[in-house]
Amino acid sequence: MDDFIQPLSEDFSDIFFIKGKNNARYPYSNSLLVGDHLIDTGISPNHLRKLKRTFPIKHVFLSHWHEDHISGNYLLKNVKFYCHSNDKLPIENVEKMIPLYNVRNTPIEDELKSLIKLLRMHNIKIDTTVEDNDIFDIGDQLKLKVLFTPGHTAGHCAFYELNSKIAFLGDIDLTRHPYYGNLDASLIEFEESIAKIKSLDLNIVVTGHRGIIEGKNQINEEIESYKSILQERDDRILAFFSERSRPIKLKEFKNNNIIYRKYSSFKDFEVIAELLMVEKHLEKFLSRGLISKKEDGYILS
Ligand SMILES: [Zn+2]
């Protein structure tokens, strides 16, 4: 078997971790194969072609609309596609991603369009929308449960196999870079979704951009350290307020390395996404009464 295909359990031999190209770094991502059900299609075209030759794939669940998770859809014919209704539109019409990233009429709009072309992304039709707690029986042994976990996108879902206690967490990705930088994201929901994942009884998790994490303690530690990154971002934004005792406008946070401590070669995109993410923190602070609106900015309460 190709080395990017890895069985996850001796007792449940139909569950495989499918590692994305380049260690699942953007624009690739990992998948989970559960029987003839594949979750996400961003492993890379070559990997996907090889996978199809080894396993019959009949059903494809998409965790969310981001390009790095759905780019291989065009290679899967005669399958049924599933996603949450909130993410259906940009999956069925990939150009609709562009306004969601808030990049219309910026240089990034063209870059994103080129990427969509480069990845050869096609529109596909979603056959069935899924909802929280839907359970799909796969073979005699496996029950795959949908966990609606919005925040990263409005329709983001994780998937939990009830008997093996193996879960695919999508882009609650347990990396050092939690992301909620599109218009349909919500930090409040993202944190609720992390809490929902943490409450599960889990033996193994895989995520869109991290490999296999095994054992309850290890999984718990990883979730805690993921949450601490969000806490550090909260702290930096609150410090930004306390260092200036006057109303702060959202745009003042721009280009200040609040979320990205170092910008990469994708700086133009990161600066846009960062401001959106700061806005999600402000939305959370407002809802908790930590800050209030004053003049045309915000001030600590
Ligand atoms: Zn994503």
CSV table of C-alpha atoms and ligand atoms in Angstrom, one decimal:
chain,number,residue,atom,x,y,z
A,1,MET,CA,0.0,0.0,0.0
A,2,ASP,CA,1.2,3.5,-0.7
A,3,ASP,CA,2.8,5.1,2.3
A,4,PHE,CA,0.4,8.0,2.5
A,5,ILE,CA,-2.4,5.5,3.3
A,6,GLN,CA,-2.1,4.4,6.9
A,7,PRO,CA,-4.5,2.0,8.8
A,8,LEU,CA,-5.5,3.6,12.1
A,9,SER,CA,-6.8,0.6,14.1
A,10,GLU,CA,-6.3,-3.2,14.2
A,11,ASP,CA,-9.8,-3.7,15.4
A,12,PHE,CA,-11.4,-1.5,12.8
A,13,SER,CA,-9.5,-2.3,9.6
A,14,ASP,CA,-11.6,-0.1,7.3
A,15,ILE,CA,-10.4,3.2,8.8
A,16,PHE,CA,-7.4,4.8,7.1
A,17,PHE,CA,-5.5,8.1,7.6
A,18,ILE,CA,-4.8,9.5,4.2
A,19,LYS,CA,-1.9,11.9,4.4
A,20,GLY,CA,-2.0,15.0,2.2
A,21,LYS,CA,1.0,16.0,0.0
A,22,ASN,CA,3.8,18.1,1.5
A,23,ASN,CA,2.7,17.0,5.0
A,24,ALA,CA,-0.7,18.4,4.3
A,25,ARG,CA,0.6,22.0,4.1
A,26,TYR,CA,-1.6,24.4,2.3
A,27,PRO,CA,-2.9,24.1,-0.4
A,28,TYR,CA,-3.1,20.4,0.5
A,29,SER,CA,-4.8,18.8,3.5
A,30,ASN,CA,-5.3,15.3,5.1
A,31,SER,CA,-8.3,13.0,4.6
A,32,LEU,CA,-9.9,10.2,6.5
A,33,LEU,CA,-11.2,7.1,4.7
A,34,VAL,CA,-13.9,5.2,6.5
A,35,GLY,CA,-15.0,2.2,4.4
A,36,ASP,CA,-16.1,3.6,1.1
A,37,HIS,CA,-16.6,7.1,2.6
A,38,LEU,CA,-13.9,9.7,2.1
A,39,ILE,CA,-13.7,12.9,4.1
A,40,ASP,CA,-12.2,15.8,2.1
A,41,THR,CA,-10.4,15.7,-1.2
A,42,GLY,CA,-7.4,18.0,-0.8
A,43,ILE,CA,-4.7,15.4,-0.5
A,44,SER,CA,-3.4,16.2,-4.1
A,45,PRO,CA,-4.5,14.9,-7.5
A,46,ASN,CA,-1.8,12.2,-7.6
A,47,HIS,CA,-2.6,10.9,-4.2
A,48,LEU,CA,-6.3,10.9,-5.0
A,49,ARG,CA,-5.8,9.0,-8.2
A,50,LYS,CA,-3.8,6.4,-6.4
A,51,LEU,CA,-6.3,6.1,-3.6
A,52,LYS,CA,-9.1,5.6,-6.0
A,53,ARG,CA,-7.2,2.7,-7.6
A,54,THR,CA,-6.9,1.0,-4.2
A,55,PHE,CA,-10.3,1.7,-2.7
A,56,PRO,CA,-13.7,2.1,-4.2
A,57,ILE,CA,-15.0,5.5,-3.0
A,58,LYS,CA,-18.7,6.0,-3.1
A,59,HIS,CA,-19.4,8.8,-0.7
A,60,VAL,CA,-17.5,12.0,-0.1
A,61,PHE,CA,-18.0,14.2,3.0
A,62,LEU,CA,-16.6,17.7,2.8
A,63,SER,CA,-15.7,19.2,6.2
A,64,HIS,CA,-16.0,22.8,4.8
A,65,TRP,CA,-15.7,25.0,1.7
A,66,HIS,CA,-12.1,26.0,1.8
A,67,GLU,CA,-10.2,25.3,-1.4
A,68,ASP,CA,-7.5,23.1,0.3
A,69,HIS,CA,-10.2,20.6,1.4
A,70,ILE,CA,-12.3,20.3,-1.8
A,71,SER,CA,-9.8,20.8,-4.6
A,72,GLY,CA,-9.9,17.1,-5.7
A,73,ASN,CA,-13.7,17.0,-6.1
A,74,TYR,CA,-13.4,17.0,-9.9
A,75,LEU,CA,-11.5,13.7,-9.8
A,76,LEU,CA,-14.4,11.8,-8.1
A,77,LYS,CA,-17.1,10.7,-10.5
A,78,ASN,CA,-20.1,8.6,-9.6
A,79,VAL,CA,-19.9,9.5,-5.9
A,80,LYS,CA,-22.3,11.2,-3.7
A,81,PHE,CA,-21.2,14.5,-2.2
A,82,TYR,CA,-22.2,15.6,1.3
A,83,CYS,CA,-21.7,18.8,3.3
A,84,HIS,CA,-23.5,21.1,5.7
A,85,SER,CA,-26.0,23.4,4.1
A,86,ASN,CA,-24.2,26.6,5.4
A,87,ASP,CA,-21.2,25.7,3.2
A,88,LYS,CA,-23.0,24.4,0.2
A,89,LEU,CA,-22.9,27.5,-2.0
A,90,PRO,CA,-19.1,28.1,-2.3
A,91,ILE,CA,-18.6,24.3,-2.8
A,92,GLU,CA,-21.1,24.2,-5.7
A,93,ASN,CA,-19.8,27.5,-7.1
A,94,VAL,CA,-16.2,28.0,-6.2
A,95,GLU,CA,-16.1,31.6,-7.4
A,96,LYS,CA,-18.3,32.4,-4.4
A,97,MET,CA,-15.3,31.9,-2.2
A,98,ILE,CA,-13.8,35.2,-3.2
A,99,PRO,CA,-16.3,37.5,-1.5
A,100,LEU,CA,-16.2,35.3,1.6
A,101,TYR,CA,-12.4,35.9,1.9
A,102,ASN,CA,-13.2,39.7,1.7
A,103,VAL,CA,-10.7,40.1,-1.2
A,104,ARG,CA,-12.9,41.5,-3.9
A,105,ASN,CA,-11.0,44.3,-5.8
A,106,THR,CA,-7.7,43.6,-4.1
A,107,PRO,CA,-4.6,42.1,-5.7
A,108,ILE,CA,-5.5,38.9,-3.8
A,109,GLU,CA,-8.7,38.4,-5.9
A,110,ASP,CA,-6.6,37.6,-9.0
A,111,GLU,CA,-4.2,35.4,-7.0
A,112,LEU,CA,-7.1,33.4,-5.7
A,113,LYS,CA,-8.6,33.1,-9.1
A,114,SER,CA,-5.3,31.8,-10.4
A,115,LEU,CA,-5.1,29.3,-7.6
A,116,ILE,CA,-8.6,28.0,-8.3
A,117,LYS,CA,-7.5,27.5,-11.9
A,118,LEU,CA,-4.1,26.0,-10.9
A,119,LEU,CA,-5.9,23.5,-8.7
A,120,ARG,CA,-8.3,22.8,-11.6
A,121,MET,CA,-11.2,23.3,-9.2
A,122,HIS,CA,-14.6,22.4,-10.7
A,123,ASN,CA,-18.0,23.0,-9.3
A,124,ILE,CA,-19.8,19.9,-8.2
A,125,LYS,CA,-23.3,19.3,-7.0
A,126,ILE,CA,-24.0,18.4,-3.3
A,127,ASP,CA,-26.3,15.4,-3.3
A,128,THR,CA,-27.2,15.6,0.4
A,129,THR,CA,-26.7,18.1,3.2
A,130,VAL,CA,-25.8,16.9,6.6
A,131,GLU,CA,-26.7,18.1,10.0
A,132,ASP,CA,-25.4,17.8,13.6
A,133,ASN,CA,-25.7,14.3,15.0
A,134,ASP,CA,-26.6,12.6,11.6
A,135,ILE,CA,-25.2,9.0,11.8
A,136,PHE,CA,-24.1,7.1,8.7
A,137,ASP,CA,-23.8,3.3,9.0
A,138,ILE,CA,-20.8,2.0,7.1
A,139,GLY,CA,-20.5,-1.7,6.7
A,140,ASP,CA,-21.5,-3.8,9.8
A,141,GLN,CA,-19.1,-2.2,12.1
A,142,LEU,CA,-18.8,1.5,11.6
A,143,LYS,CA,-21.1,4.4,12.5
A,144,LEU,CA,-19.9,7.8,11.4
A,145,LYS,CA,-21.5,10.7,13.2
A,146,VAL,CA,-21.5,14.3,11.9
A,147,LEU,CA,-20.5,16.9,14.5
A,148,PHE,CA,-21.6,20.4,13.4
A,149,THR,CA,-18.6,22.5,14.5
A,150,PRO,CA,-19.0,26.0,13.0
A,151,GLY,CA,-16.6,28.9,13.5
A,152,HIS,CA,-13.8,28.2,11.0
A,153,THR,CA,-16.5,28.5,8.4
A,154,ALA,CA,-20.3,28.7,9.0
A,155,GLY,CA,-20.9,25.1,8.0
A,156,HIS,CA,-17.7,23.4,9.2
A,157,CYS,CA,-18.2,19.8,10.4
A,158,ALA,CA,-16.1,17.2,12.2
A,159,PHE,CA,-16.7,13.5,11.9
A,160,TYR,CA,-16.7,10.9,14.7
A,161,GLU,CA,-16.7,7.2,14.3
A,162,LEU,CA,-18.6,5.9,17.3
A,163,ASN,CA,-17.2,2.4,17.8
A,164,SER,CA,-13.5,3.1,17.2
A,165,LYS,CA,-13.7,6.6,18.8
A,166,ILE,CA,-11.6,8.0,15.9
A,167,ALA,CA,-12.4,11.5,14.8
A,168,PHE,CA,-11.6,13.8,11.9
A,169,LEU,CA,-11.5,17.3,13.1
A,170,GLY,CA,-11.2,19.2,9.8
A,171,ASP,CA,-9.7,22.6,10.4
A,172,ILE,CA,-10.0,22.6,14.1
A,173,ASP,CA,-6.6,21.6,13.1
A,174,LEU,CA,-4.6,21.6,16.3
A,175,THR,CA,-1.7,23.4,14.5
A,176,ARG,CA,-0.1,26.7,15.8
A,177,HIS,CA,-2.4,28.7,13.5
A,178,PRO,CA,-6.1,28.6,14.3
A,179,TYR,CA,-7.9,30.3,11.5
A,180,TYR,CA,-11.2,32.2,11.4
A,181,GLY,CA,-10.3,34.8,8.7
A,182,ASN,CA,-13.3,34.6,6.4
A,183,LEU,CA,-16.5,36.6,6.6
A,184,ASP,CA,-18.6,33.6,7.6
A,185,ALA,CA,-16.3,32.7,10.4
A,186,SER,CA,-17.0,33.3,14.1
A,187,LEU,CA,-14.6,33.1,17.0
A,188,ILE,CA,-17.4,32.6,19.5
A,189,GLU,CA,-18.7,29.5,17.6
A,190,PHE,CA,-15.1,28.3,17.0
A,191,GLU,CA,-14.5,28.2,20.7
A,192,GLU,CA,-17.8,26.5,21.4
A,193,SER,CA,-16.9,23.9,18.7
A,194,ILE,CA,-13.5,23.3,20.4
A,195,ALA,CA,-15.3,22.7,23.7
A,196,LYS,CA,-17.7,20.3,21.9
A,197,ILE,CA,-14.7,18.3,20.6
A,198,LYS,CA,-13.0,18.3,24.0
A,199,SER,CA,-16.1,16.8,25.6
A,200,LEU,CA,-15.9,13.7,23.4
A,201,ASP,CA,-14.4,10.3,24.3
A,202,LEU,CA,-11.6,10.1,21.8
A,203,ASN,CA,-8.9,7.5,21.1
A,204,ILE,CA,-7.4,8.9,17.9
A,205,VAL,CA,-7.9,12.2,16.1
A,206,VAL,CA,-6.6,13.4,12.7
A,207,THR,CA,-7.1,16.9,11.4
A,208,GLY,CA,-6.8,18.7,8.1
A,209,HIS,CA,-3.2,19.7,8.7
A,210,ARG,CA,-1.9,17.5,11.5
A,211,GLY,CA,-1.2,13.8,11.4
A,212,ILE,CA,-2.3,11.2,13.9
A,213,ILE,CA,-2.7,12.2,17.5
A,214,GLU,CA,-3.3,9.2,19.7
A,215,GLY,CA,-4.4,8.7,23.3
A,216,LYS,CA,-6.8,10.7,25.5
A,217,ASN,CA,-4.1,12.6,27.4
A,218,GLN,CA,-2.2,13.6,24.3
A,219,ILE,CA,-5.4,14.7,22.5
A,220,ASN,CA,-6.4,16.8,25.6
A,221,GLU,CA,-3.0,18.4,25.8
A,222,GLU,CA,-3.1,19.3,22.1
A,223,ILE,CA,-6.6,20.8,22.5
A,224,GLU,CA,-5.5,22.9,25.5
A,225,SER,CA,-2.4,24.2,23.7
A,226,TYR,CA,-4.6,25.1,20.7
A,227,LYS,CA,-6.9,27.1,23.0
A,228,SER,CA,-4.0,28.8,24.6
A,229,ILE,CA,-3.1,30.3,21.2
A,230,LEU,CA,-6.5,31.9,21.1
A,231,GLN,CA,-6.0,33.1,24.6
A,232,GLU,CA,-2.7,34.7,23.7
A,233,ARG,CA,-4.4,36.5,20.8
A,234,ASP,CA,-7.1,37.8,23.2
A,235,ASP,CA,-4.3,39.0,25.5
A,236,ARG,CA,-2.4,40.8,22.7
A,237,ILE,CA,-5.6,42.6,21.6
A,238,LEU,CA,-6.6,43.6,25.1
A,239,ALA,CA,-3.0,44.9,25.7
A,240,PHE,CA,-3.3,47.0,22.5
A,241,PHE,CA,-6.3,48.7,24.2
A,242,SER,CA,-4.7,49.2,27.5
A,243,GLU,CA,-1.5,50.7,26.0
A,244,ARG,CA,-3.7,53.4,24.4
A,245,SER,CA,-6.3,55.0,26.6
A,246,ARG,CA,-8.6,56.2,23.9
A,247,PRO,CA,-11.1,54.7,21.5
A,248,ILE,CA,-9.4,52.4,19.0
A,249,LYS,CA,-10.7,51.8,15.5
A,250,LEU,CA,-10.6,48.4,13.9
A,251,LYS,CA,-8.3,49.6,11.1
A,252,GLU,CA,-5.7,50.6,13.7
A,253,PHE,CA,-5.0,46.9,14.3
A,254,LYS,CA,-4.0,46.5,10.6
A,255,ASN,CA,-0.5,45.3,9.8
A,256,ASN,CA,0.4,45.0,13.5
A,257,ASN,CA,1.3,41.2,13.8
A,258,ILE,CA,-1.5,40.7,16.3
A,259,ILE,CA,-2.5,37.3,14.8
A,260,TYR,CA,0.5,36.5,12.6
A,261,ARG,CA,3.6,37.1,14.7
A,262,LYS,CA,5.6,37.0,11.4
A,263,TYR,CA,4.0,37.5,8.0
A,264,SER,CA,5.0,35.0,5.4
A,265,SER,CA,5.3,35.2,1.6
A,266,PHE,CA,1.5,35.4,1.7
A,267,LYS,CA,1.6,38.7,3.6
A,268,ASP,CA,-1.0,40.6,1.5
A,269,PHE,CA,-3.5,37.8,2.2
A,270,GLU,CA,-2.5,37.5,5.8
A,271,VAL,CA,-3.0,41.2,6.5
A,272,ILE,CA,-6.6,41.0,5.2
A,273,ALA,CA,-7.3,37.7,7.1
A,274,GLU,CA,-5.7,39.1,10.3
A,275,LEU,CA,-8.0,42.1,10.4
A,276,LEU,CA,-11.0,39.9,9.9
A,277,MET,CA,-9.8,37.7,12.8
A,278,VAL,CA,-9.2,40.7,15.1
A,279,GLU,CA,-12.7,41.8,14.3
A,280,LYS,CA,-13.9,38.3,15.5
A,281,HIS,CA,-12.1,38.9,18.8
A,282,LEU,CA,-13.7,42.3,19.2
A,283,GLU,CA,-17.1,40.7,18.5
A,284,LYS,CA,-16.5,38.3,21.3
A,285,PHE,CA,-15.2,41.0,23.7
A,286,LEU,CA,-18.3,43.1,22.9
A,287,SER,CA,-20.6,40.2,23.6
A,288,ARG,CA,-18.9,39.6,27.0
A,289,GLY,CA,-18.9,43.3,27.9
A,290,LEU,CA,-15.1,43.5,27.9
A,291,ILE,CA,-15.1,46.4,25.5
A,292,SER,CA,-17.8,48.9,24.4
A,293,LYS,CA,-18.3,51.1,21.4
A,294,LYS,CA,-17.3,54.7,21.8
A,295,GLU,CA,-17.2,57.4,19.2
A,296,ASP,CA,-16.4,55.4,16.0
A,297,GLY,CA,-14.1,53.0,17.8
A,298,TYR,CA,-13.9,50.6,20.8
A,299,ILE,CA,-12.7,51.1,24.3
A,300,LEU,CA,-12.1,48.8,27.3
A,301,SER,CA,-15.3,48.7,29.5
B,1,ZN,ZN,-10.2,25.6,6.3
